[in-house]
N, CA, C and O atoms as a printed pandas DataFrame, in Angstrom:
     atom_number atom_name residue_name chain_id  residue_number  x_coord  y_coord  z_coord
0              1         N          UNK        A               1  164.185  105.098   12.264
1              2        CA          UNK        A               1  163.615  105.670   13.457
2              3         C          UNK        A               1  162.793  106.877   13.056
3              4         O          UNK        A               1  163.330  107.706   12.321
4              5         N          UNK        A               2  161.653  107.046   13.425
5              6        CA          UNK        A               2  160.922  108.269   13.498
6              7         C          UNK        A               2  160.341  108.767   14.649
7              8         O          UNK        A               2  160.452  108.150   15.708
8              9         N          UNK        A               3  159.702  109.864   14.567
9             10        CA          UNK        A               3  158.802  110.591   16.128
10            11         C          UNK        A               3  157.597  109.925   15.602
11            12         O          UNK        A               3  157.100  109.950   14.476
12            13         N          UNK        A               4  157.200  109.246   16.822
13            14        CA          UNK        A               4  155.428  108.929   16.957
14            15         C          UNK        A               4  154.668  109.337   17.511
15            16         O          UNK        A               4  154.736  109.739   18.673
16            17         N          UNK        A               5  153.572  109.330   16.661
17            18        CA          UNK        A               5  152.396  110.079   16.332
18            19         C          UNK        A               5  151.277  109.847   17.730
19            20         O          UNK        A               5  150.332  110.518   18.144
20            21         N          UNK        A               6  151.949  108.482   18.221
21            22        CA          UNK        A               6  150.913  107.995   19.180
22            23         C          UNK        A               6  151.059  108.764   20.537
23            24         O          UNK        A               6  152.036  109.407   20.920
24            25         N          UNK        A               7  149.749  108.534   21.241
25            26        CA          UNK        A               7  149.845  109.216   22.510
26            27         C          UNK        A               7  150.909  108.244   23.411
27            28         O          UNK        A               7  151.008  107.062   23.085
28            29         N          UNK        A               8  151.783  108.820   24.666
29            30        CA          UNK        A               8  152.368  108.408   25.560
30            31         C          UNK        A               8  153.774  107.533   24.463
31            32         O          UNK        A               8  154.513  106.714   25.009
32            33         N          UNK        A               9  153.910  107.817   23.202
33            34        CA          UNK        A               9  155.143  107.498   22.636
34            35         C          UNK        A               9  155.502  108.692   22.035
35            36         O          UNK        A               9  154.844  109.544   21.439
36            37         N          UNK        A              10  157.187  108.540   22.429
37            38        CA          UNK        A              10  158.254  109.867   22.013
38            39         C          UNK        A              10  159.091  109.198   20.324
39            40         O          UNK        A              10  159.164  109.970   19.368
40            41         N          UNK        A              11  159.491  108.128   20.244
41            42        CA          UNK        A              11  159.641  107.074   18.981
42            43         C          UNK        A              11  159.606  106.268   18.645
43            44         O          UNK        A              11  159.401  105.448   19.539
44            45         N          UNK        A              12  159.722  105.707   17.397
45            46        CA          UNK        A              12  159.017  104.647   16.816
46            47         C          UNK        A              12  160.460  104.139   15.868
47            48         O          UNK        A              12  160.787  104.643   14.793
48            49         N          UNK        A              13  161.390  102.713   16.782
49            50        CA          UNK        A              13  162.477  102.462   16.038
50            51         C          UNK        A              13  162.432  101.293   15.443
51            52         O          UNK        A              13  162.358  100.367   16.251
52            53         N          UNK        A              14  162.451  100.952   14.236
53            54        CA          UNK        A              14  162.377   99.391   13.647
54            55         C          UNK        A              14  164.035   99.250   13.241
55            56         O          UNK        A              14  164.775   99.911   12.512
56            57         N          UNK        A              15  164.264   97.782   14.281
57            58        CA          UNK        A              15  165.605   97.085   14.299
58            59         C          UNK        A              15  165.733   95.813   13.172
59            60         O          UNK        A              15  165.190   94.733   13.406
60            61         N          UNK        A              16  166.300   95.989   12.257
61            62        CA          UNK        A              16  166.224   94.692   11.716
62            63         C          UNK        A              16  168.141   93.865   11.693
63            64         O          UNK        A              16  169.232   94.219   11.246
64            65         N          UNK        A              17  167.729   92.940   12.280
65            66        CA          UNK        A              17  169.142   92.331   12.722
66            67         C          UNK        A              17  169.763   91.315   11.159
67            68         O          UNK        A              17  169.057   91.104   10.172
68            69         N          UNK        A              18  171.171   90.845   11.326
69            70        CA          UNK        A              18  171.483   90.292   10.134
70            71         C          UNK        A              18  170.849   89.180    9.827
71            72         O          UNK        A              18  170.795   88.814    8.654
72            73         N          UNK        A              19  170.354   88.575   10.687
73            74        CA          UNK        A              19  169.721   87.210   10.109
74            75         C          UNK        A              19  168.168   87.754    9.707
75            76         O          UNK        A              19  167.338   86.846    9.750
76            77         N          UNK        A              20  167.634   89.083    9.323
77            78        CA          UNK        A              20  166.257   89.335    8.874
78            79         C          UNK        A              20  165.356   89.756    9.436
79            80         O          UNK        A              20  164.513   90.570    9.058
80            81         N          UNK        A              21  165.530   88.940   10.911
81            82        CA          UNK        A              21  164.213   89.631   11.924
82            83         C          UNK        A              21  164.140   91.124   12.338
83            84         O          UNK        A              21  165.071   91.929   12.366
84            85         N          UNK        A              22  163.006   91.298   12.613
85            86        CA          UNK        A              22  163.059   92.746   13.074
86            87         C          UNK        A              22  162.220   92.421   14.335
87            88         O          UNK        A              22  161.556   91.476   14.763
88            89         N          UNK        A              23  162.541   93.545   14.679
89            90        CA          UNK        A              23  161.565   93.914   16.393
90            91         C          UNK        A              23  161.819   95.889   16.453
91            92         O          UNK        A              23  162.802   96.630   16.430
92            93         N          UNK        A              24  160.252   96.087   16.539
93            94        CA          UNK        A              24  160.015   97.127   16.608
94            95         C          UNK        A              24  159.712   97.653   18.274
95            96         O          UNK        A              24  158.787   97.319   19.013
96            97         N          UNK        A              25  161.081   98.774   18.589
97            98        CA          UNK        A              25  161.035   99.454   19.575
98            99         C          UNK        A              25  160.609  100.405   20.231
99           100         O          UNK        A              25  161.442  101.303   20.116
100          101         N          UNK        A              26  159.478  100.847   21.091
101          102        CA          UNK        A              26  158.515  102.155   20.759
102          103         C          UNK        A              26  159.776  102.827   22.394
103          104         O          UNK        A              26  160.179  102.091   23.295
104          105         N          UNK        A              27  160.032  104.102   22.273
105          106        CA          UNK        A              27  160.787  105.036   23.212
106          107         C          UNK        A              27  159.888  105.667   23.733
107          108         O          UNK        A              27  158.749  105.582   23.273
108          109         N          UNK        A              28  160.191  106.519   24.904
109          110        CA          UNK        A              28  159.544  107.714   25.730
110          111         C          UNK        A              28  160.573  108.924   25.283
111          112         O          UNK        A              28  161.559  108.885   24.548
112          113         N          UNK        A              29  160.149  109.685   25.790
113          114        CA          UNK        A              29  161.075  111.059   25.428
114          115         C          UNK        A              29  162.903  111.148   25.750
115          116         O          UNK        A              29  163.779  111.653   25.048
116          117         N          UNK        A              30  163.010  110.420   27.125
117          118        CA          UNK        A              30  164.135  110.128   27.497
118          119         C          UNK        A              30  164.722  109.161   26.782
119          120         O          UNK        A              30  165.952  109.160   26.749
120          121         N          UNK        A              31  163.869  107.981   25.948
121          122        CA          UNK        A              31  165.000  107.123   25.035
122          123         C          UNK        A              31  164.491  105.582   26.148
123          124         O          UNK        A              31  164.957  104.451   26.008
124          125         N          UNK        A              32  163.509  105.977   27.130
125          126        CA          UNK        A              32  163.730  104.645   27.893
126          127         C          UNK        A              32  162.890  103.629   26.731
127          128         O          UNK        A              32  162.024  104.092   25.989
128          129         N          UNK        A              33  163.267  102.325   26.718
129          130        CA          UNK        A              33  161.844  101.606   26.121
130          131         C          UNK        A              33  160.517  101.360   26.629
131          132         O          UNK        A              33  160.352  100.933   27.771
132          133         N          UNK        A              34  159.621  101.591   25.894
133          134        CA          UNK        A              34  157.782  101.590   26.321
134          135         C          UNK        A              34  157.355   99.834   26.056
135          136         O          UNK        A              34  156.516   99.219   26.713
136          137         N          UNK        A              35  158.133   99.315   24.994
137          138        CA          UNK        A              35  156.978   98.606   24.270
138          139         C          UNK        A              35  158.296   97.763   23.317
139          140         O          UNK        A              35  159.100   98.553   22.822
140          141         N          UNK        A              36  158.541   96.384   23.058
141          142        CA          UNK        A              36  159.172   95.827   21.896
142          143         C          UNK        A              36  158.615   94.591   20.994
143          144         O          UNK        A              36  158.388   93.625   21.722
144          145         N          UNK        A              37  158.419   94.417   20.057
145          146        CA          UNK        A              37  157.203   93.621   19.498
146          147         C          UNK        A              37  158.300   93.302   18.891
147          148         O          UNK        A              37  159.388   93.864   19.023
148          149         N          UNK        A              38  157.938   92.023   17.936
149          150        CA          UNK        A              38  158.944   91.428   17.226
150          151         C          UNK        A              38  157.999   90.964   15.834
151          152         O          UNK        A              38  157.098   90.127   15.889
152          153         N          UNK        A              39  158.367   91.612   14.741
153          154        CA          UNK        A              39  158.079   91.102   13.376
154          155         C          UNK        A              39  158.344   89.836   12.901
155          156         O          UNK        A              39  159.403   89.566   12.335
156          157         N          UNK        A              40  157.387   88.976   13.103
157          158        CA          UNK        A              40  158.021   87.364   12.140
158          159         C          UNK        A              40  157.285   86.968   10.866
159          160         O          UNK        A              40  156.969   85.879   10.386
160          161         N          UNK        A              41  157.071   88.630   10.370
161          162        CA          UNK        A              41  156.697   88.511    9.058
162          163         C          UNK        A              41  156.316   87.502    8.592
163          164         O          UNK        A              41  156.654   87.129    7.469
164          165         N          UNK        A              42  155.297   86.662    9.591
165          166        CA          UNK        A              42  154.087   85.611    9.440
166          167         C          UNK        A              42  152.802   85.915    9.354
167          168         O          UNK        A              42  152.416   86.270   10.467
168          169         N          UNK        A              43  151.889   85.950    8.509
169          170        CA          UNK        A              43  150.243   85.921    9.002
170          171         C          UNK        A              43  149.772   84.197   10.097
171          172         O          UNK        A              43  149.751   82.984    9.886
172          173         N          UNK        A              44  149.446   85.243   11.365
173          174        CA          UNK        A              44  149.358   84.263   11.899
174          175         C          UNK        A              44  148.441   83.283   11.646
175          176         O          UNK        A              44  148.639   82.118   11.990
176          177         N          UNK        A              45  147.229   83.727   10.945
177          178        CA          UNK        A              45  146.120   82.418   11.138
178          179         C          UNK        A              45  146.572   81.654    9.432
179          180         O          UNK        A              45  145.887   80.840    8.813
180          181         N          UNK        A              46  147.503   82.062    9.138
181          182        CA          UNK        A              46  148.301   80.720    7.960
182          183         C          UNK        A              46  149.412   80.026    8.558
183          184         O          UNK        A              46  149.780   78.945    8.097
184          185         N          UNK        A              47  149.816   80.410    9.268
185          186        CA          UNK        A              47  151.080   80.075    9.745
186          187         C          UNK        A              47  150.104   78.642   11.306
187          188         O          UNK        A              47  150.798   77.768   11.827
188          189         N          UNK        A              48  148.965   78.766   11.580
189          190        CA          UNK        A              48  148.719   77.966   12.800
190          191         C          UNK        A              48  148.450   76.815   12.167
191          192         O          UNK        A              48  148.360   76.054   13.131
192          193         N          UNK        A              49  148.242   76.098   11.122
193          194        CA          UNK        A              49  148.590   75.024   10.427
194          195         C          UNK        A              49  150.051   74.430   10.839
195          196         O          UNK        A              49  150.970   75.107   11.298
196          197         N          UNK        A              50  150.080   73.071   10.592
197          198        CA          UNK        A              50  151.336   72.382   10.987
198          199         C          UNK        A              50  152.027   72.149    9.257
199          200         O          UNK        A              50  153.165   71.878    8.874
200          201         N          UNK        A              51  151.031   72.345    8.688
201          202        CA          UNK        A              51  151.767   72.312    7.270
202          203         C          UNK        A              51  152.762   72.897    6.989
203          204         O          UNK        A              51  153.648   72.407    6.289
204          205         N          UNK        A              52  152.808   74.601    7.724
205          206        CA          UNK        A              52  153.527   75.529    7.752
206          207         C          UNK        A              52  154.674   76.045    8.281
207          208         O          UNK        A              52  155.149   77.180    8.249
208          209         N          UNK        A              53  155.241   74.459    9.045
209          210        CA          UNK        A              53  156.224   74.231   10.441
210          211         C          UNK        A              53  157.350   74.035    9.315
211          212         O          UNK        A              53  158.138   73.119    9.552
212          213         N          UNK        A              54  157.519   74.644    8.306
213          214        CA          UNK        A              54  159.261   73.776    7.802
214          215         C          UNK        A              54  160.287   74.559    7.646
215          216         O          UNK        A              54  161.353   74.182    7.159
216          217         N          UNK        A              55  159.988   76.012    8.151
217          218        CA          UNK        A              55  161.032   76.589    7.898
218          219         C          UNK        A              55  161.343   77.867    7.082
219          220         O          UNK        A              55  162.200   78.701    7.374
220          221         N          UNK        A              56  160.595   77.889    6.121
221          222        CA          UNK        A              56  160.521   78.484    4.708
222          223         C          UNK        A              56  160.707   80.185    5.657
223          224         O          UNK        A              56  160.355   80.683    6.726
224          225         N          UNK        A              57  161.555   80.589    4.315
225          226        CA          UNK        A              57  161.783   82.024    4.247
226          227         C          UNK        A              57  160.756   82.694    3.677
227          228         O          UNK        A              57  160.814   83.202    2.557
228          229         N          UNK        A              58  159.585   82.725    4.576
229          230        CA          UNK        A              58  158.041   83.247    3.948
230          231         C          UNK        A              58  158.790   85.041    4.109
231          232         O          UNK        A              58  159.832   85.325    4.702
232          233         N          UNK        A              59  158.185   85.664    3.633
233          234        CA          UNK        A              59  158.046   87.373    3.979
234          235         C          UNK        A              59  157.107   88.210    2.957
235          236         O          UNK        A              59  156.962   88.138    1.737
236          237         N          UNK        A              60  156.461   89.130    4.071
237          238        CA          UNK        A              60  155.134   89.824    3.769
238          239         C          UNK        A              60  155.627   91.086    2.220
239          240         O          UNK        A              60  156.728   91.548    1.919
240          241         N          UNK        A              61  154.850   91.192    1.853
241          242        CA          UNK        A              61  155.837   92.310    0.999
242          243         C          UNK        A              61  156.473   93.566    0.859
243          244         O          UNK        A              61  157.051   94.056   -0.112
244          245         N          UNK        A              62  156.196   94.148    2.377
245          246        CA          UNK        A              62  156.901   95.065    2.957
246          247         C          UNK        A              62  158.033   94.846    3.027
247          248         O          UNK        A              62  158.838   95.774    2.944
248          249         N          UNK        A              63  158.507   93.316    3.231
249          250        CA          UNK        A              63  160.000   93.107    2.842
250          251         C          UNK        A              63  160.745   93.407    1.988
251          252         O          UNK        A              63  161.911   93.721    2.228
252          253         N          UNK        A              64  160.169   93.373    0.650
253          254        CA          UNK        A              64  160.833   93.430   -0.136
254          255         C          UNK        A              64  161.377   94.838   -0.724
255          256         O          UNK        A              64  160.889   95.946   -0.950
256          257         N          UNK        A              65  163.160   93.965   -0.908
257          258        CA          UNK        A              65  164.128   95.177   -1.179
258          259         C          UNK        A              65  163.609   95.574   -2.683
259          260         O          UNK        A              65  163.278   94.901   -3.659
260          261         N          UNK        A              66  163.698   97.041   -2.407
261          262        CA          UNK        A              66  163.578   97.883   -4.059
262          263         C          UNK        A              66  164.603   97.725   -4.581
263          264         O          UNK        A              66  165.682   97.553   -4.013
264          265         N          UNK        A              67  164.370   97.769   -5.878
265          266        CA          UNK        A              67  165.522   98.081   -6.767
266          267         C          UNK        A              67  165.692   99.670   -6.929
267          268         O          UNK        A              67  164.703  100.402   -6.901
268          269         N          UNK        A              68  166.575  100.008   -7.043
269          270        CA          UNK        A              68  167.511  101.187   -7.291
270          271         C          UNK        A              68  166.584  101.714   -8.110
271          272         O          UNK        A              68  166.156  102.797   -7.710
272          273         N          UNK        A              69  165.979  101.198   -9.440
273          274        CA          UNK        A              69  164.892  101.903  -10.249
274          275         C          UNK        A              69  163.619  102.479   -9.545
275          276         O          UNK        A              69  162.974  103.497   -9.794
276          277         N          UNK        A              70  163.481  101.655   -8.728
277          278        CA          UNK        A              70  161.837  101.673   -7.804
278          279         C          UNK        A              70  161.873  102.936   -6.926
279          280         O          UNK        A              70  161.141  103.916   -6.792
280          281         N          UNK        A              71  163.291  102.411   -6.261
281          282        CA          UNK        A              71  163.124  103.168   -5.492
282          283         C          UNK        A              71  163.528  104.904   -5.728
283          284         O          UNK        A              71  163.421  105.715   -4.808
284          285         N          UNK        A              72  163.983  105.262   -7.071
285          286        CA          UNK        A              72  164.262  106.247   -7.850
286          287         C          UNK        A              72  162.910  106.979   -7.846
287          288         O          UNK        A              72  162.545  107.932   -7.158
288          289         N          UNK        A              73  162.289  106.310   -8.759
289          290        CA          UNK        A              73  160.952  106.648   -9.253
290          291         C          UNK        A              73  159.698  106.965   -8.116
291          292         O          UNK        A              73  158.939  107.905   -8.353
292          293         N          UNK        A              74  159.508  106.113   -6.831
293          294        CA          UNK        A              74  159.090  106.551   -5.379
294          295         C          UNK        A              74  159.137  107.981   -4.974
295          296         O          UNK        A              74  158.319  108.870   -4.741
296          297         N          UNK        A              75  161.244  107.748   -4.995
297          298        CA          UNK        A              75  161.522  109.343   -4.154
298          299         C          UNK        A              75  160.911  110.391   -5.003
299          300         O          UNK        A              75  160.451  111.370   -4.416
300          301         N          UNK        A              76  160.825  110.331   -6.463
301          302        CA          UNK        A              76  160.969  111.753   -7.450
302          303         C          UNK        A              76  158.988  111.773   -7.174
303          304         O          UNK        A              76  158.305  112.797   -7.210
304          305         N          UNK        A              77  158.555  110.600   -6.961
305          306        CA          UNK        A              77  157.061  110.994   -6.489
306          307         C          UNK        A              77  156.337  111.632   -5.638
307          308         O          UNK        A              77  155.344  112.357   -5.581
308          309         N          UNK        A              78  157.635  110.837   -4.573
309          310        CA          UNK        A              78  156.519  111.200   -3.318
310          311         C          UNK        A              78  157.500  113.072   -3.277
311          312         O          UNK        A              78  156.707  114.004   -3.136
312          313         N          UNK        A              79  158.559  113.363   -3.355
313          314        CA          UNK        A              79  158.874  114.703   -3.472
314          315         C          UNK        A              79  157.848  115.684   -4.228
315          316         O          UNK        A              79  157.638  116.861   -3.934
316          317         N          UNK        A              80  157.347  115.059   -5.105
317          318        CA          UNK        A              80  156.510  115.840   -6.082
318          319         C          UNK        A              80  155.300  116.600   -5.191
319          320         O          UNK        A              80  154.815  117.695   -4.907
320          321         N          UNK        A              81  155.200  115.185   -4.984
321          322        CA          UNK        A              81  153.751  115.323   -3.848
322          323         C          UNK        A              81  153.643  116.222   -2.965
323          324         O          UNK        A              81  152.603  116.880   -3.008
324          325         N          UNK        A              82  154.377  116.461   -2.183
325          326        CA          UNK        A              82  154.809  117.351   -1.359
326          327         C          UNK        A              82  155.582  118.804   -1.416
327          328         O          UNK        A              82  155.920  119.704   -0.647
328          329         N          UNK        A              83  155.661  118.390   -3.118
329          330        CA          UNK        A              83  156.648  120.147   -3.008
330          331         C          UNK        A              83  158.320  120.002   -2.501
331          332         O          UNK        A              83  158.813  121.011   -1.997
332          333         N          UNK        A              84  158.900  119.169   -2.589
333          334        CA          UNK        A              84  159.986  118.971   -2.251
334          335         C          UNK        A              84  160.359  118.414   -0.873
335          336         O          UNK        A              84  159.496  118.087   -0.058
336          337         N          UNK        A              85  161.944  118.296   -0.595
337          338        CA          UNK        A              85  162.254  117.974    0.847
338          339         C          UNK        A              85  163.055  117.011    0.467
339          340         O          UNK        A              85  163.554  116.686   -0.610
340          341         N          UNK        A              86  163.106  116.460    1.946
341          342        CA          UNK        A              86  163.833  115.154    1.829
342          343         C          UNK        A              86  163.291  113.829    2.073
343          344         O          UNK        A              86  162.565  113.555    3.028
344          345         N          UNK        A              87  163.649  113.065    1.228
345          346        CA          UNK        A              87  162.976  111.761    1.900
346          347         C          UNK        A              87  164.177  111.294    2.628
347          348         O          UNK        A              87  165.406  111.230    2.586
348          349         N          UNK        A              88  162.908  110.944    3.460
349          350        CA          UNK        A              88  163.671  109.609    4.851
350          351         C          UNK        A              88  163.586  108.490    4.725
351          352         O          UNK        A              88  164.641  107.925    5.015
352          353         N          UNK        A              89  162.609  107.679    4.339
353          354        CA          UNK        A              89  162.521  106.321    3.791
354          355         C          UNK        A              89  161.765  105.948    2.626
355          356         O          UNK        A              89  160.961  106.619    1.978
356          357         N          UNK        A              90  162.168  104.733    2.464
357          358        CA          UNK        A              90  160.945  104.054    1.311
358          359         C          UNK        A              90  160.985  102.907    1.446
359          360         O          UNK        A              90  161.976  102.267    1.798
360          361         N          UNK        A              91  159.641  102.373    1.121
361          362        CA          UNK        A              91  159.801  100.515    1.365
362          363         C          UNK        A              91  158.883  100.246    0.958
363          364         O          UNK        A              91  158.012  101.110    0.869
364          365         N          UNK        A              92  158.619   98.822    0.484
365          366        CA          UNK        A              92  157.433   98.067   -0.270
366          367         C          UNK        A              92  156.655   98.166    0.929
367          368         O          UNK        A              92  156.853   98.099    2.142
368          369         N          UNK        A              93  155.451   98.396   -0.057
369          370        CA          UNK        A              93  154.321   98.129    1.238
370          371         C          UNK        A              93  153.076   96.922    1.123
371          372         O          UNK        A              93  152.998   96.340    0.041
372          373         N          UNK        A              94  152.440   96.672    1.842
373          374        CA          UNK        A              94  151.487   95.441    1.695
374          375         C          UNK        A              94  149.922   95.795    1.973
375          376         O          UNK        A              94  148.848   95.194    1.945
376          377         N          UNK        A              95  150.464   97.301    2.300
377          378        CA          UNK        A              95  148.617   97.534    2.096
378          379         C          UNK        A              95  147.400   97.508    0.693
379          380         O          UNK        A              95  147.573   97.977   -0.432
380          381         N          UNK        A              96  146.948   97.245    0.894
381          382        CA          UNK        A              96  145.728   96.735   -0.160
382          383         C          UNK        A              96  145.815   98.129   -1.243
383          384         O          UNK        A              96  145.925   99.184   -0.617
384          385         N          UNK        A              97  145.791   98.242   -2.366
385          386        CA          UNK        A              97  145.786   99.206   -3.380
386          387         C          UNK        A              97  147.309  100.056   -3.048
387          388         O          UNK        A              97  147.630  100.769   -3.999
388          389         N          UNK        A              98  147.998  100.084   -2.216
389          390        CA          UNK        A              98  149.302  100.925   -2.062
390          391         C          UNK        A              98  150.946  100.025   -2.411
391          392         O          UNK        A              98  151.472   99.504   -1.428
392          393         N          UNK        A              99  151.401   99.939   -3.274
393          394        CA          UNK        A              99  153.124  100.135   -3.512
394          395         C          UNK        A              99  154.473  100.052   -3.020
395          396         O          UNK        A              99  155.372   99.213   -2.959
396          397         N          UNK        A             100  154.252  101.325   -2.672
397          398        CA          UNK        A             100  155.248  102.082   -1.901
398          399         C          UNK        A             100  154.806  103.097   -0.789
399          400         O          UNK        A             100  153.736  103.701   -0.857
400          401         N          UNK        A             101  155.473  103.206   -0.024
401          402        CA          UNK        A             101  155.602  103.709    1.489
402          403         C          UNK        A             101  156.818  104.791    1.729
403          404         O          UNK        A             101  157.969  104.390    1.902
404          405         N          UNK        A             102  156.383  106.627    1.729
405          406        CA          UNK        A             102  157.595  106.502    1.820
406          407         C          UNK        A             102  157.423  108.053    2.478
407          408         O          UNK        A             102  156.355  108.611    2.227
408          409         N          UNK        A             103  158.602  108.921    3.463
409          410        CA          UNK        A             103  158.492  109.280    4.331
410          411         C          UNK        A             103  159.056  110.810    4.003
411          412         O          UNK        A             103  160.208  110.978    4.401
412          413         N          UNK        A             104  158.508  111.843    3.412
413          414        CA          UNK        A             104  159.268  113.049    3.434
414          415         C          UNK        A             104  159.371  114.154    4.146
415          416         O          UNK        A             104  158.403  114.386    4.870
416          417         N          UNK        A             105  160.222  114.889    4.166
417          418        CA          UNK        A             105  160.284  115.857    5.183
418          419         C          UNK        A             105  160.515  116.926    4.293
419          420         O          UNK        A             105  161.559  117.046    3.652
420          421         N          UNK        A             106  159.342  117.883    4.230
421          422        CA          UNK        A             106  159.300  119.310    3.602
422          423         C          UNK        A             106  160.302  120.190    3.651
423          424         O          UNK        A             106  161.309  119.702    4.164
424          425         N          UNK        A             107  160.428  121.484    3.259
425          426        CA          UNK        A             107  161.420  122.354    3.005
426          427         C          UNK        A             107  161.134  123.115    4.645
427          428         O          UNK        A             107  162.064  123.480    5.365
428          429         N          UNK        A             108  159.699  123.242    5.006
429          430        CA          UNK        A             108  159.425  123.708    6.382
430          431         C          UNK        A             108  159.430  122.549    7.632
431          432         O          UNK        A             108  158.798  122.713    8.676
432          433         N          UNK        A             109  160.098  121.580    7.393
433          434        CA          UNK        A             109  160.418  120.543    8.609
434          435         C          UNK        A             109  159.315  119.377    9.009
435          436         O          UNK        A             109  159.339  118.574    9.941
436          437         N          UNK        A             110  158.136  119.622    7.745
437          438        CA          UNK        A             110  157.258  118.725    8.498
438          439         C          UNK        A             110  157.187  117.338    7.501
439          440         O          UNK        A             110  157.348  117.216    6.287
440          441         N          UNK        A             111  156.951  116.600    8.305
441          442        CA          UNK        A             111  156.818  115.352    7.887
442          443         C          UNK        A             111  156.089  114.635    7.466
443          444         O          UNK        A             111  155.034  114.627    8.100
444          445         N          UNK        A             112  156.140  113.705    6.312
445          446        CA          UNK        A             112  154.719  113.259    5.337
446          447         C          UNK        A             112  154.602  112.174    5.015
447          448         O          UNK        A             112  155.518  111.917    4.233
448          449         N          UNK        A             113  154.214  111.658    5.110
449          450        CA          UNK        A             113  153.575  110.044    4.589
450          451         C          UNK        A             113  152.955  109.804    3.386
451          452         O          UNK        A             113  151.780  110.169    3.358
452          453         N          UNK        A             114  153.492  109.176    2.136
453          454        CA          UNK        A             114  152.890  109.429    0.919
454          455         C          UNK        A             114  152.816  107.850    0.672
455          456         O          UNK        A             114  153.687  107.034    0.971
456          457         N          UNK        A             115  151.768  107.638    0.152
457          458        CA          UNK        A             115  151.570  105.974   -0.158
458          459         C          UNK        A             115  151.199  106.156   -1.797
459          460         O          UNK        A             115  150.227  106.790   -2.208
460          461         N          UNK        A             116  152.220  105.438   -2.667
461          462        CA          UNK        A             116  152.115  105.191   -3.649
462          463         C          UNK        A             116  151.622  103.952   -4.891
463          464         O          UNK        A             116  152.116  102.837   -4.718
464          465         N          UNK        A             117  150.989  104.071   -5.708
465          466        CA          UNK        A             117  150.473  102.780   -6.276
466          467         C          UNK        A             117  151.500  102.349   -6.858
467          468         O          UNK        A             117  152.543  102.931   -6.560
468          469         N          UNK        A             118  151.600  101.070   -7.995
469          470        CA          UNK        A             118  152.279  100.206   -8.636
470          471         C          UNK        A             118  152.824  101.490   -9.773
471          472         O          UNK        A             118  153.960  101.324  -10.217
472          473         N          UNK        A             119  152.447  102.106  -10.006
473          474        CA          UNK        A             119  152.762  103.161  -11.212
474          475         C          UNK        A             119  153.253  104.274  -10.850
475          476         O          UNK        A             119  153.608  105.140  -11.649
476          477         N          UNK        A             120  153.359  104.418   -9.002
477          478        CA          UNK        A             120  153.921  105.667   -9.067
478          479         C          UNK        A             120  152.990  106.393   -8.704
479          480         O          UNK        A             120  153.548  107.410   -8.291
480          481         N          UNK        A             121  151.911  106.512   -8.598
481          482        CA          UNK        A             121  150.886  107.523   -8.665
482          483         C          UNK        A             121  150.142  107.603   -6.946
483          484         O          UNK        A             121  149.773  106.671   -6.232
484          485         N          UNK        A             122  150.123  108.961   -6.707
485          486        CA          UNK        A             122  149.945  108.957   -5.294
486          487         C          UNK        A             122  148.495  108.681   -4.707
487          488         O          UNK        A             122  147.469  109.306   -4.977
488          489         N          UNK        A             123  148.649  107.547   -3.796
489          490        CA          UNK        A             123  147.311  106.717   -3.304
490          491         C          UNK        A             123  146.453  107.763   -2.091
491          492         O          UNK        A             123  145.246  107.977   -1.985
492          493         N          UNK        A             124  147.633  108.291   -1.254
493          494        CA          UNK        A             124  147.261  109.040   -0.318
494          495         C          UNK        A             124  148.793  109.648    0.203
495          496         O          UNK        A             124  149.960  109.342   -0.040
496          497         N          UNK        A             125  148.140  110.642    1.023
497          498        CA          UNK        A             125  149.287  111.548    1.413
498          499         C          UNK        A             125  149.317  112.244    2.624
499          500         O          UNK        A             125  149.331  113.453    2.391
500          501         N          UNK        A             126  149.334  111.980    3.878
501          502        CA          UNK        A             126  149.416  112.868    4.910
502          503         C          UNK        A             126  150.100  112.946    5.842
503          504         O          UNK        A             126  150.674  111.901    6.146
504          505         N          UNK        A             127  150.428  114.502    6.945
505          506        CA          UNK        A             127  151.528  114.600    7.378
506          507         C          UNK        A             127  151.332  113.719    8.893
507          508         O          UNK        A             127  150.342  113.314    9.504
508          509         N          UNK        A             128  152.505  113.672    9.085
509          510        CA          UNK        A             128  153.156  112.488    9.928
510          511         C          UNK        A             128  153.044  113.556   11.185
511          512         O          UNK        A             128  153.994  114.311   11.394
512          513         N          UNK        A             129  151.724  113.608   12.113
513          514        CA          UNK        A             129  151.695  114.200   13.486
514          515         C          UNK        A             129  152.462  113.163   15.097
515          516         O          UNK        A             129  152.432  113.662   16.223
C-alpha cells in the first residue's frame, strides 16, 4: 500500500490473493474504495488470439519473485541513491531499460522511487508526490 500521487486518490493498494491474481485498489482519504482493476498479467492484444486460450501460467516480469541476492543488492542501491532510509518495496519491473522498482523513504519522511538497471545502477530516481 502506498499514498497516491494522483489527483482525487488518498491510496494506492495492490492485493495479491493465494492463487496469484492481483487487483489493484485505489482509496479516498476515508479508506472508502474509488476504483478496483484487476491484474491478469496478460498483454491483451497477445492474449486475443485463440491460440492463447489454454491456460498457461503466462506472467509479465514484474512478477517475478527476487532472489534474496537481488533483492539485497536493489535495497543497498536504491538507499545509496537517496542517502539512506528505508525501503518499502522492491519488485521486478518490466519497463523498457529498468530492473528493479523500488520504494524508499528518506531519513526526512519523503518518499522515492528509484528504478534500477540489470546491474544495479540507477536508471532514474524521483520522489513519490
Amino acid at each position: 500500500m502506498e499514498r497516491s500521487d494522483d489527483r482525487g486518490e488518498a491510496y494506492e493498494v495492490e492485493v495479491r490473493f493465494a492463487d496469484g491474481t492481483e487487483v489493484d485498489v485505489t482509496l479516498d482519504d476515508d479508506l472508502g474504495v474509488i476504483a478496483t482493476e484487476r491484474d491478469d498479467d496478460r498483454d491483451d492484444d497477445r492474449y486475443d488470439d485463440d491460440r492463447y486460450d489454454d491456460d498457461r501460467d503466462d506472467r509479465d516480469a514484474d512478477d517475478r519473485v527476487l532472489d534474496a541476492s537481488e533483492r539485497t543488492s536493489a535495497e543497498r542501491a536504491a538507499l545509496a541513491a537517496v542517502g539512506g532510509g528505508t525501503v518499502l518495496d522492491v519488485e521486478a519491473s518490466d519497463d523498457r531499460g529498468v530492473a528493479y522498482e523500488v520504494e524508499v523513504r528518506d531519513g526526512k519522511g519523503v518518499e522515492w522511487d528509484v528504478d534500477l538497471g540489470a546491474d544495479f545502477s540507477v536508471v532514474t530516481k524521483h520522489q513519490d508526490r
